mmCIF file of C-alpha atoms in Angstrom:
data_model
loop_
_atom_site.group_PDB
_atom_site.id
_atom_site.type_symbol
_atom_site.label_atom_id
_atom_site.label_comp_id
_atom_site.label_asym_id
_atom_site.label_seq_id
_atom_site.Cartn_x
_atom_site.Cartn_y
_atom_site.Cartn_z
ATOM 1 C CA MET C 5 -44.341 25.526 -20.286
ATOM 2 C CA LEU C 6 -43.424 21.936 -21.115
ATOM 3 C CA LEU C 7 -39.896 22.998 -21.995
ATOM 4 C CA VAL C 8 -39.524 24.805 -18.669
ATOM 5 C CA ARG C 9 -40.721 21.730 -16.767
ATOM 6 C CA PHE C 10 -38.277 19.531 -18.699
ATOM 7 C CA ILE C 11 -35.332 21.830 -17.942
ATOM 8 C CA ARG C 12 -36.282 21.915 -14.244
ATOM 9 C CA ARG C 13 -36.516 18.125 -14.158
ATOM 10 C CA VAL C 14 -33.074 17.731 -15.762
ATOM 11 C CA ALA C 15 -31.645 20.246 -13.306
ATOM 12 C CA VAL C 16 -33.097 18.380 -10.312
ATOM 13 C CA VAL C 17 -31.832 15.012 -11.563
ATOM 14 C CA GLY C 18 -28.409 16.494 -12.249
ATOM 15 C CA LEU C 19 -28.234 18.048 -8.800
ATOM 16 C CA ALA C 20 -29.237 14.776 -7.188
ATOM 17 C CA TRP C 21 -26.514 12.947 -9.131
ATOM 18 C CA LEU C 22 -23.895 15.438 -8.012
ATOM 19 C CA ILE C 23 -24.990 15.110 -4.381
ATOM 20 C CA LEU C 24 -24.809 11.314 -4.555
ATOM 21 C CA ALA C 25 -21.642 11.068 -6.658
ATOM 22 C CA GLY C 26 -19.729 13.798 -4.885
ATOM 23 C CA PRO C 27 -18.996 11.861 -1.653
ATOM 24 C CA ALA C 28 -18.050 8.742 -3.638
ATOM 25 C CA GLN C 29 -15.603 10.750 -5.725
ATOM 26 C CA ALA C 30 -14.218 12.420 -2.627
ATOM 27 C CA GLN C 31 -13.744 9.059 -0.876
ATOM 28 C CA MET C 32 -11.834 7.428 -3.749
ATOM 29 C CA GLN C 33 -8.360 6.752 -2.397
ATOM 30 C CA VAL C 34 -5.413 7.989 -4.413
ATOM 31 C CA LEU C 35 -2.365 5.712 -4.288
ATOM 32 C CA ARG C 36 1.040 7.111 -5.210
ATOM 33 C CA PHE C 37 3.024 4.461 -7.067
ATOM 34 C CA ALA C 38 6.787 4.613 -7.627
ATOM 35 C CA PRO C 39 8.369 2.343 -10.268
ATOM 36 C CA LEU C 40 12.108 1.850 -10.614
ATOM 37 C CA PRO C 41 13.595 4.012 -13.403
ATOM 38 C CA MET C 42 14.973 1.129 -15.444
ATOM 39 C CA GLN C 43 13.939 2.908 -18.652
ATOM 40 C CA ASP C 44 12.952 6.477 -19.516
ATOM 41 C CA ALA C 45 9.782 7.914 -17.978
ATOM 42 C CA GLU C 46 7.625 7.471 -21.081
ATOM 43 C CA ALA C 47 8.519 3.785 -21.407
ATOM 44 C CA VAL C 48 7.965 3.129 -17.699
ATOM 45 C CA VAL C 49 4.533 4.783 -17.708
ATOM 46 C CA ARG C 50 3.606 2.834 -20.839
ATOM 47 C CA GLU C 51 4.527 -0.444 -19.095
ATOM 48 C CA PHE C 52 2.697 0.196 -15.817
ATOM 49 C CA ARG C 53 -0.381 2.223 -16.765
ATOM 50 C CA PRO C 54 -2.507 -0.729 -18.052
ATOM 51 C CA LEU C 55 -1.765 -2.802 -14.930
ATOM 52 C CA LEU C 56 -2.664 0.127 -12.684
ATOM 53 C CA ALA C 57 -5.875 0.677 -14.671
ATOM 54 C CA PHE C 58 -6.798 -2.962 -13.965
ATOM 55 C CA LEU C 59 -6.266 -2.436 -10.232
ATOM 56 C CA GLU C 60 -8.234 0.810 -10.315
ATOM 57 C CA ALA C 61 -11.231 -0.920 -11.882
ATOM 58 C CA ARG C 62 -11.013 -3.901 -9.540
ATOM 59 C CA LEU C 63 -10.505 -1.991 -6.270
ATOM 60 C CA GLY C 64 -12.117 1.412 -6.855
ATOM 61 C CA VAL C 65 -8.938 3.376 -6.225
ATOM 62 C CA ARG C 66 -6.934 5.799 -8.338
ATOM 63 C CA PHE C 67 -3.180 5.666 -8.992
ATOM 64 C CA GLU C 68 -0.708 8.457 -9.547
ATOM 65 C CA ILE C 69 2.692 7.464 -10.950
ATOM 66 C CA ASP C 70 5.564 9.155 -9.132
ATOM 67 C CA TYR C 71 8.590 8.775 -11.418
ATOM 68 C CA SER C 72 12.025 9.421 -9.916
ATOM 69 C CA THR C 73 15.324 9.035 -11.748
ATOM 70 C CA ASP C 74 17.247 7.941 -8.651
ATOM 71 C CA TYR C 75 16.665 4.741 -6.681
ATOM 72 C CA GLY C 76 17.619 6.438 -3.419
ATOM 73 C CA GLU C 77 15.019 9.151 -3.954
ATOM 74 C CA ILE C 78 12.302 6.504 -4.243
ATOM 75 C CA LEU C 79 13.345 4.936 -0.960
ATOM 76 C CA GLU C 80 13.405 8.314 0.787
ATOM 77 C CA LYS C 81 9.918 9.127 -0.497
ATOM 78 C CA PHE C 82 8.705 5.747 0.741
ATOM 79 C CA ARG C 83 10.044 6.339 4.237
ATOM 80 C CA SER C 84 8.581 9.839 4.391
ATOM 81 C CA GLY C 85 5.124 8.611 3.375
ATOM 82 C CA GLU C 86 5.158 10.309 -0.041
ATOM 83 C CA VAL C 87 4.878 6.929 -1.793
ATOM 84 C CA ASP C 88 2.257 4.278 -1.043
ATOM 85 C CA LEU C 89 3.395 1.498 -3.374
ATOM 86 C CA ALA C 90 6.654 0.777 -5.158
ATOM 87 C CA TYR C 91 8.040 -1.679 -7.688
ATOM 88 C CA LEU C 92 11.440 -2.700 -6.348
ATOM 89 C CA GLY C 93 14.262 -5.021 -7.284
ATOM 90 C CA PRO C 94 15.867 -7.197 -4.604
ATOM 91 C CA LEU C 95 18.680 -4.858 -3.502
ATOM 92 C CA PRO C 96 16.500 -1.725 -3.169
ATOM 93 C CA TYR C 97 13.930 -3.820 -1.325
ATOM 94 C CA VAL C 98 16.502 -5.229 1.112
ATOM 95 C CA GLU C 99 18.039 -1.808 1.766
ATOM 96 C CA LEU C 100 14.623 -0.296 2.430
ATOM 97 C CA ARG C 101 13.244 -3.162 4.500
ATOM 98 C CA ASP C 102 16.323 -3.294 6.720
ATOM 99 C CA ARG C 103 15.738 0.348 7.669
ATOM 100 C CA ASP C 104 11.939 0.477 7.649
ATOM 101 C CA ASP C 105 9.560 -2.075 9.170
ATOM 102 C CA ALA C 106 6.626 -0.520 7.289
ATOM 103 C CA VAL C 107 7.733 -2.159 4.024
ATOM 104 C CA GLU C 108 5.307 -4.957 3.164
ATOM 105 C CA PRO C 109 6.042 -7.148 0.102
ATOM 106 C CA LEU C 110 2.780 -8.078 -1.623
ATOM 107 C CA VAL C 111 3.709 -10.169 -4.671
ATOM 108 C CA VAL C 112 6.720 -10.961 -6.808
ATOM 109 C CA PHE C 113 6.412 -10.771 -10.605
ATOM 110 C CA ARG C 114 7.381 -13.773 -12.689
ATOM 111 C CA GLU C 115 9.908 -13.449 -15.485
ATOM 112 C CA PRO C 116 9.113 -14.466 -19.102
ATOM 113 C CA ASP C 117 10.248 -18.033 -18.352
ATOM 114 C CA GLY C 118 7.606 -18.252 -15.639
ATOM 115 C CA GLN C 119 10.098 -18.188 -12.767
ATOM 116 C CA ALA C 120 9.917 -15.709 -9.901
ATOM 117 C CA HIS C 121 13.609 -14.882 -10.168
ATOM 118 C CA TYR C 122 15.983 -13.314 -12.683
ATOM 119 C CA THR C 123 19.675 -12.859 -13.399
ATOM 120 C CA CYS C 124 22.159 -10.040 -14.030
ATOM 121 C CA SER C 125 24.811 -10.061 -16.752
ATOM 122 C CA VAL C 126 28.077 -8.436 -17.688
ATOM 123 C CA VAL C 127 27.744 -7.382 -21.324
ATOM 124 C CA MET C 128 30.144 -6.322 -24.086
ATOM 125 C CA PHE C 129 29.893 -5.362 -27.745
ATOM 126 C CA ALA C 130 30.477 -8.428 -29.909
ATOM 127 C CA ASP C 131 33.267 -6.903 -32.001
ATOM 128 C CA ASP C 132 35.122 -5.718 -28.866
ATOM 129 C CA ARG C 133 34.635 -8.793 -26.719
ATOM 130 C CA GLN C 134 37.479 -9.565 -24.298
ATOM 131 C CA PRO C 135 38.031 -12.034 -21.442
ATOM 132 C CA LEU C 136 36.720 -10.780 -18.111
ATOM 133 C CA GLY C 137 40.245 -10.943 -16.753
ATOM 134 C CA ALA C 138 41.281 -8.166 -19.152
ATOM 135 C CA LEU C 139 38.877 -5.589 -17.669
ATOM 136 C CA ALA C 140 41.316 -4.246 -15.054
ATOM 137 C CA GLY C 141 41.917 -0.596 -15.832
ATOM 138 C CA GLN C 142 39.180 -0.495 -18.476
ATOM 139 C CA SER C 143 35.825 1.322 -18.508
ATOM 140 C CA VAL C 144 32.698 -0.332 -17.092
ATOM 141 C CA ALA C 145 29.166 1.094 -17.215
ATOM 142 C CA LEU C 146 26.940 0.478 -14.192
ATOM 143 C CA THR C 147 23.303 1.363 -13.541
ATOM 144 C CA GLN C 148 22.945 2.826 -10.020
ATOM 145 C CA PRO C 149 24.533 2.109 -6.625
ATOM 146 C CA LEU C 150 21.255 0.622 -5.331
ATOM 147 C CA SER C 151 20.621 -1.437 -8.467
ATOM 148 C CA THR C 152 21.054 -5.171 -7.912
ATOM 149 C CA CYS C 153 22.645 -5.497 -11.359
ATOM 150 C CA GLY C 154 24.973 -2.577 -10.696
ATOM 151 C CA TYR C 155 28.032 -2.652 -8.437
ATOM 152 C CA LEU C 156 26.737 -5.629 -6.418
ATOM 153 C CA ALA C 157 26.327 -8.120 -9.273
ATOM 154 C CA VAL C 158 29.192 -6.909 -11.457
ATOM 155 C CA LYS C 159 31.752 -7.111 -8.661
ATOM 156 C CA ALA C 160 30.574 -10.623 -7.809
ATOM 157 C CA LEU C 161 30.908 -11.677 -11.467
ATOM 158 C CA LEU C 162 34.395 -10.213 -11.882
ATOM 159 C CA ARG C 163 35.888 -11.821 -8.774
ATOM 160 C CA PRO C 164 36.309 -15.322 -10.269
ATOM 161 C CA ALA C 165 38.278 -13.732 -13.134
ATOM 162 C CA GLY C 166 40.673 -12.141 -10.655
ATOM 163 C CA VAL C 167 39.478 -8.580 -11.343
ATOM 164 C CA ARG C 168 38.402 -6.160 -8.634
ATOM 165 C CA LEU C 169 35.723 -3.748 -9.808
ATOM 166 C CA GLU C 170 37.413 -0.882 -7.957
ATOM 167 C CA HIS C 171 40.446 -1.425 -10.221
ATOM 168 C CA THR C 172 38.356 -0.627 -13.291
ATOM 169 C CA ARG C 173 37.133 2.791 -14.424
ATOM 170 C CA TYR C 174 33.448 2.418 -13.640
ATOM 171 C CA ASP C 175 30.680 4.998 -13.950
ATOM 172 C CA TYR C 176 27.039 5.003 -12.900
ATOM 173 C CA LEU C 177 24.853 5.842 -15.895
ATOM 174 C CA GLY C 178 21.411 5.398 -14.351
ATOM 175 C CA ARG C 179 19.155 3.174 -16.434
ATOM 176 C CA HIS C 180 19.712 -0.302 -17.854
ATOM 177 C CA ASP C 181 18.943 0.849 -21.387
ATOM 178 C CA GLU C 182 21.575 3.588 -21.064
ATOM 179 C CA VAL C 183 24.165 0.982 -20.086
ATOM 180 C CA ALA C 184 23.287 -1.183 -23.092
ATOM 181 C CA LEU C 185 23.533 1.673 -25.577
ATOM 182 C CA ALA C 186 26.760 3.030 -24.069
ATOM 183 C CA VAL C 187 28.441 -0.364 -24.527
ATOM 184 C CA VAL C 188 27.089 -0.742 -28.071
ATOM 185 C CA ARG C 189 28.414 2.741 -28.978
ATOM 186 C CA GLY C 190 31.834 1.823 -27.644
ATOM 187 C CA ASP C 191 31.758 4.384 -24.844
ATOM 188 C CA TYR C 192 32.483 1.564 -22.368
ATOM 189 C CA GLN C 193 34.231 -1.769 -22.716
ATOM 190 C CA ALA C 194 31.671 -3.575 -20.552
ATOM 191 C CA GLY C 195 28.509 -2.996 -18.568
ATOM 192 C CA GLY C 196 26.269 -4.590 -15.988
ATOM 193 C CA MET C 197 22.510 -4.933 -16.431
ATOM 194 C CA LYS C 198 19.464 -7.157 -16.098
ATOM 195 C CA THR C 199 19.798 -10.133 -18.439
ATOM 196 C CA HIS C 200 16.279 -9.827 -19.774
ATOM 197 C CA ILE C 201 16.858 -6.211 -20.828
ATOM 198 C CA ALA C 202 20.246 -7.108 -22.332
ATOM 199 C CA ARG C 203 18.513 -9.566 -24.673
ATOM 200 C CA ARG C 204 16.578 -6.684 -26.234
ATOM 201 C CA TYR C 205 19.857 -5.282 -27.577
ATOM 202 C CA GLU C 206 21.351 -8.470 -28.995
ATOM 203 C CA HIS C 207 20.357 -7.367 -32.503
ATOM 204 C CA LEU C 208 22.705 -4.382 -32.037
ATOM 205 C CA GLY C 209 25.639 -6.632 -31.197
ATOM 206 C CA LEU C 210 25.373 -6.719 -27.411
ATOM 207 C CA VAL C 211 26.590 -10.039 -25.980
ATOM 208 C CA ARG C 212 26.422 -11.468 -22.471
ATOM 209 C CA VAL C 213 29.802 -12.665 -21.206
ATOM 210 C CA ALA C 214 28.939 -13.549 -17.590
ATOM 211 C CA GLU C 215 25.704 -14.149 -15.703
ATOM 212 C CA THR C 216 24.720 -14.438 -12.045
ATOM 213 C CA GLY C 217 22.736 -17.252 -10.545
ATOM 214 C CA PRO C 218 19.009 -16.732 -9.915
ATOM 215 C CA LEU C 219 18.083 -13.703 -7.793
ATOM 216 C CA PRO C 220 14.651 -13.141 -6.206
ATOM 217 C CA GLY C 221 12.350 -11.241 -8.527
ATOM 218 C CA PHE C 222 10.947 -7.726 -8.597
ATOM 219 C CA ALA C 223 8.235 -7.125 -6.031
ATOM 220 C CA LEU C 224 5.274 -4.846 -5.506
ATOM 221 C CA VAL C 225 5.678 -3.476 -1.981
ATOM 222 C CA ALA C 226 3.203 -1.507 0.122
ATOM 223 C CA ASN C 227 3.812 1.222 2.670
ATOM 224 C CA ALA C 228 2.048 -0.068 5.785
ATOM 225 C CA ARG C 229 1.895 3.493 7.129
ATOM 226 C CA THR C 230 -0.468 4.576 4.355
ATOM 227 C CA VAL C 231 -1.972 1.376 2.901
ATOM 228 C CA THR C 232 -4.358 -0.510 5.171
ATOM 229 C CA PRO C 233 -4.090 -4.298 5.635
ATOM 230 C CA GLU C 234 -7.461 -4.633 3.874
ATOM 231 C CA LEU C 235 -6.234 -2.742 0.813
ATOM 232 C CA GLN C 236 -2.972 -4.696 0.832
ATOM 233 C CA ALA C 237 -5.016 -7.904 0.756
ATOM 234 C CA GLY C 238 -7.135 -6.503 -2.068
ATOM 235 C CA LEU C 239 -4.097 -5.595 -4.173
ATOM 236 C CA ARG C 240 -2.505 -8.986 -3.581
ATOM 237 C CA GLY C 241 -5.734 -10.841 -4.327
ATOM 238 C CA ALA C 242 -6.420 -8.911 -7.531
ATOM 239 C CA LEU C 243 -2.991 -9.683 -8.953
ATOM 240 C CA MET C 244 -3.000 -13.293 -7.752
ATOM 241 C CA SER C 245 -6.326 -13.827 -9.533
ATOM 242 C CA VAL C 246 -4.721 -13.257 -12.947
ATOM 243 C CA HIS C 247 -3.338 -16.451 -14.534
ATOM 244 C CA PRO C 248 -2.182 -15.580 -18.066
ATOM 245 C CA GLY C 249 -0.537 -18.958 -18.552
ATOM 246 C CA GLU C 250 -3.703 -20.872 -17.725
ATOM 247 C CA ARG C 251 -6.698 -18.803 -18.852
ATOM 248 C CA PRO C 252 -7.040 -17.313 -22.365
ATOM 249 C CA GLU C 253 -9.093 -14.391 -21.050
ATOM 250 C CA ASP C 254 -6.268 -13.472 -18.660
ATOM 251 C CA ALA C 255 -3.684 -13.814 -21.417
ATOM 252 C CA GLU C 256 -5.751 -11.305 -23.406
ATOM 253 C CA LEU C 257 -6.072 -9.022 -20.372
ATOM 254 C CA VAL C 258 -2.305 -8.642 -19.883
ATOM 255 C CA THR C 259 -1.334 -8.079 -23.528
ATOM 256 C CA GLU C 260 -0.960 -4.335 -22.932
ATOM 257 C CA TRP C 261 0.820 -4.693 -19.587
ATOM 258 C CA GLY C 262 4.561 -4.128 -19.600
ATOM 259 C CA GLU C 263 6.618 -7.148 -20.629
ATOM 260 C CA PRO C 264 8.067 -7.661 -17.097
ATOM 261 C CA LEU C 265 4.542 -7.588 -15.612
ATOM 262 C CA ARG C 266 2.482 -9.854 -17.834
ATOM 263 C CA HIS C 267 3.633 -13.335 -16.754
ATOM 264 C CA GLY C 268 1.771 -13.645 -13.468
ATOM 265 C CA VAL C 269 2.784 -13.223 -9.844
ATOM 266 C CA GLU C 270 3.573 -15.320 -6.792
ATOM 267 C CA THR C 271 3.369 -14.754 -3.075
ATOM 268 C CA VAL C 272 6.550 -13.437 -1.511
ATOM 269 C CA SER C 273 8.032 -12.993 1.949
ATOM 270 C CA ASP C 274 10.969 -11.114 3.371
ATOM 271 C CA GLU C 275 12.841 -14.388 3.915
ATOM 272 C CA ASP C 276 12.966 -14.914 0.145
ATOM 273 C CA TYR C 277 15.501 -12.066 -0.064
ATOM 274 C CA GLU C 278 18.048 -13.487 2.386
ATOM 275 C CA PRO C 279 20.445 -14.523 -0.452
ATOM 276 C CA VAL C 280 20.633 -10.883 -1.542
ATOM 277 C CA ARG C 281 21.357 -9.769 2.021
ATOM 278 C CA ARG C 282 24.227 -12.241 2.223
ATOM 279 C CA LEU C 283 25.628 -11.100 -1.128
ATOM 280 C CA ARG C 284 25.356 -7.448 -0.097
ATOM 281 C CA ASP C 285 27.256 -8.167 3.112
ATOM 282 C CA GLU C 286 29.989 -9.929 1.113
ATOM 283 C CA VAL C 287 30.219 -7.128 -1.469
ATOM 284 C CA PRO C 288 30.053 -3.742 0.299
ATOM 285 C CA ILE C 289 29.070 -0.967 -2.091
ATOM 286 C CA PRO C 290 31.189 2.214 -1.885
ATOM 287 C CA GLY C 291 29.138 5.155 -0.678
ATOM 288 C CA GLN C 292 26.372 2.878 0.612
ATOM 289 C CA GLY C 293 26.808 3.095 4.376
ATOM 290 C CA ARG C 294 23.890 2.327 6.630
ATOM 291 C CA GLU C 295 22.698 5.962 6.508
ATOM 292 C CA ASP C 296 23.427 6.673 2.846
ATOM 293 C CA TRP C 297 20.987 6.056 -0.001
ATOM 294 C CA GLY C 298 23.519 7.088 -2.603
ATOM 295 C CA LEU C 299 21.479 10.141 -3.676
ATOM 296 C CA GLY C 300 23.026 12.013 -6.570
ATOM 297 C CA GLY C 301 24.977 8.941 -7.687
ATOM 298 C CA VAL C 302 23.895 9.129 -11.313
ATOM 299 C CA GLY C 303 23.451 11.573 -14.125
ATOM 300 C CA GLY C 304 25.794 14.523 -13.872
ATOM 301 C CA ASN C 305 27.710 13.003 -10.997
ATOM 302 C CA ARG C 306 29.567 10.319 -12.910
ATOM 303 C CA SER C 307 33.046 8.794 -12.496
ATOM 304 C CA GLN C 308 32.123 7.189 -9.195
ATOM 305 C CA HIS C 309 35.069 4.762 -9.170
ATOM 306 C CA GLU C 310 37.661 4.506 -6.434
ATOM 307 C CA ASP C 311 41.374 4.993 -7.020
#
C-alpha cells in the first residue's frame, strides 16, 4: 500500500511539473543565427557555440546555427526572414543594409589588438614572392564576391602597383583558409584574405605583401522583422557586459569562445560603415549589380575573372 501511494505521489508531482514546464518550454524563442563561412562548418560552429550558449543562459532563448557556404545565400535568408541574427563583415553588411532597412547592427567585435577594426592583405608564398606589379596575367585566389577581403580589397591594393585585378587570372575559392592553403600549395601566385587569418599560416611560409588601412569590424546584426527591440537590447547588453580585458572572471568566461569573438565588443552604428560604402562605389565588383547577390560565385563555379 505504501509503495502504491509513493508511486501515485511521484506521478502527480511529475504531471504537475510537466504542466508548469510545458508552457515555458513552448514559449522559449528560437533564434536562427547565420555566421559567415570564413572557415569550414565544424570550425565555425566550434567558434560560435560557446558564445551562443552564454546568450542562451543570459536571455532564456535558444539558438540554431544556420551555416551557408555562400555569402549571398545568407543575405537572401536574412531578407526572407529565415535568419534572425547574422555575423557579418563590413561589405556584406553594407550590401544588405542598403537594400533592407530591417538590418539593425547591435555590436562590433574587437580584434585581438583591442581595436574595433581590421585589415585585409594580399598574401604570397615566401619562396615565390614577387613584386605586386608582376601579378598581371598571373593567378590570384579570392574568397567570395561579397567578402570585403575579396575583389574589393585586392583590387584596391593592386592599383598603386599599376595592376588591374581584371588583368589577372583570379578565381573565387570561398573561404579564407582555402585561399591561404591554395597559395601555400602553389596553386595560386597570390591571394586576398583577412590579415588576422593570414597570420595563422605564417608557419607554412605565407607572407603578407600588402595590407589595407583599418576597416570597420565584424558586427552582430539583428533582423528587426523577427527580433523585437527588447530582445535586441538584451543581446546588446549581454555582450556589452563582458569585459575580458578588465575582469579576470570575464577573461575566463571567453576562453572557449572563438578567437575573433573573445576580445570584447563596442557599440556600432550604420554611419561607421561609410568608408566601406565609398570604397565599394570606387571599386565596382563584377557581377554585383544592385539586384545581384553573386549567388553561385564559389565552389564549382570558379574562374570568375574577366577577359
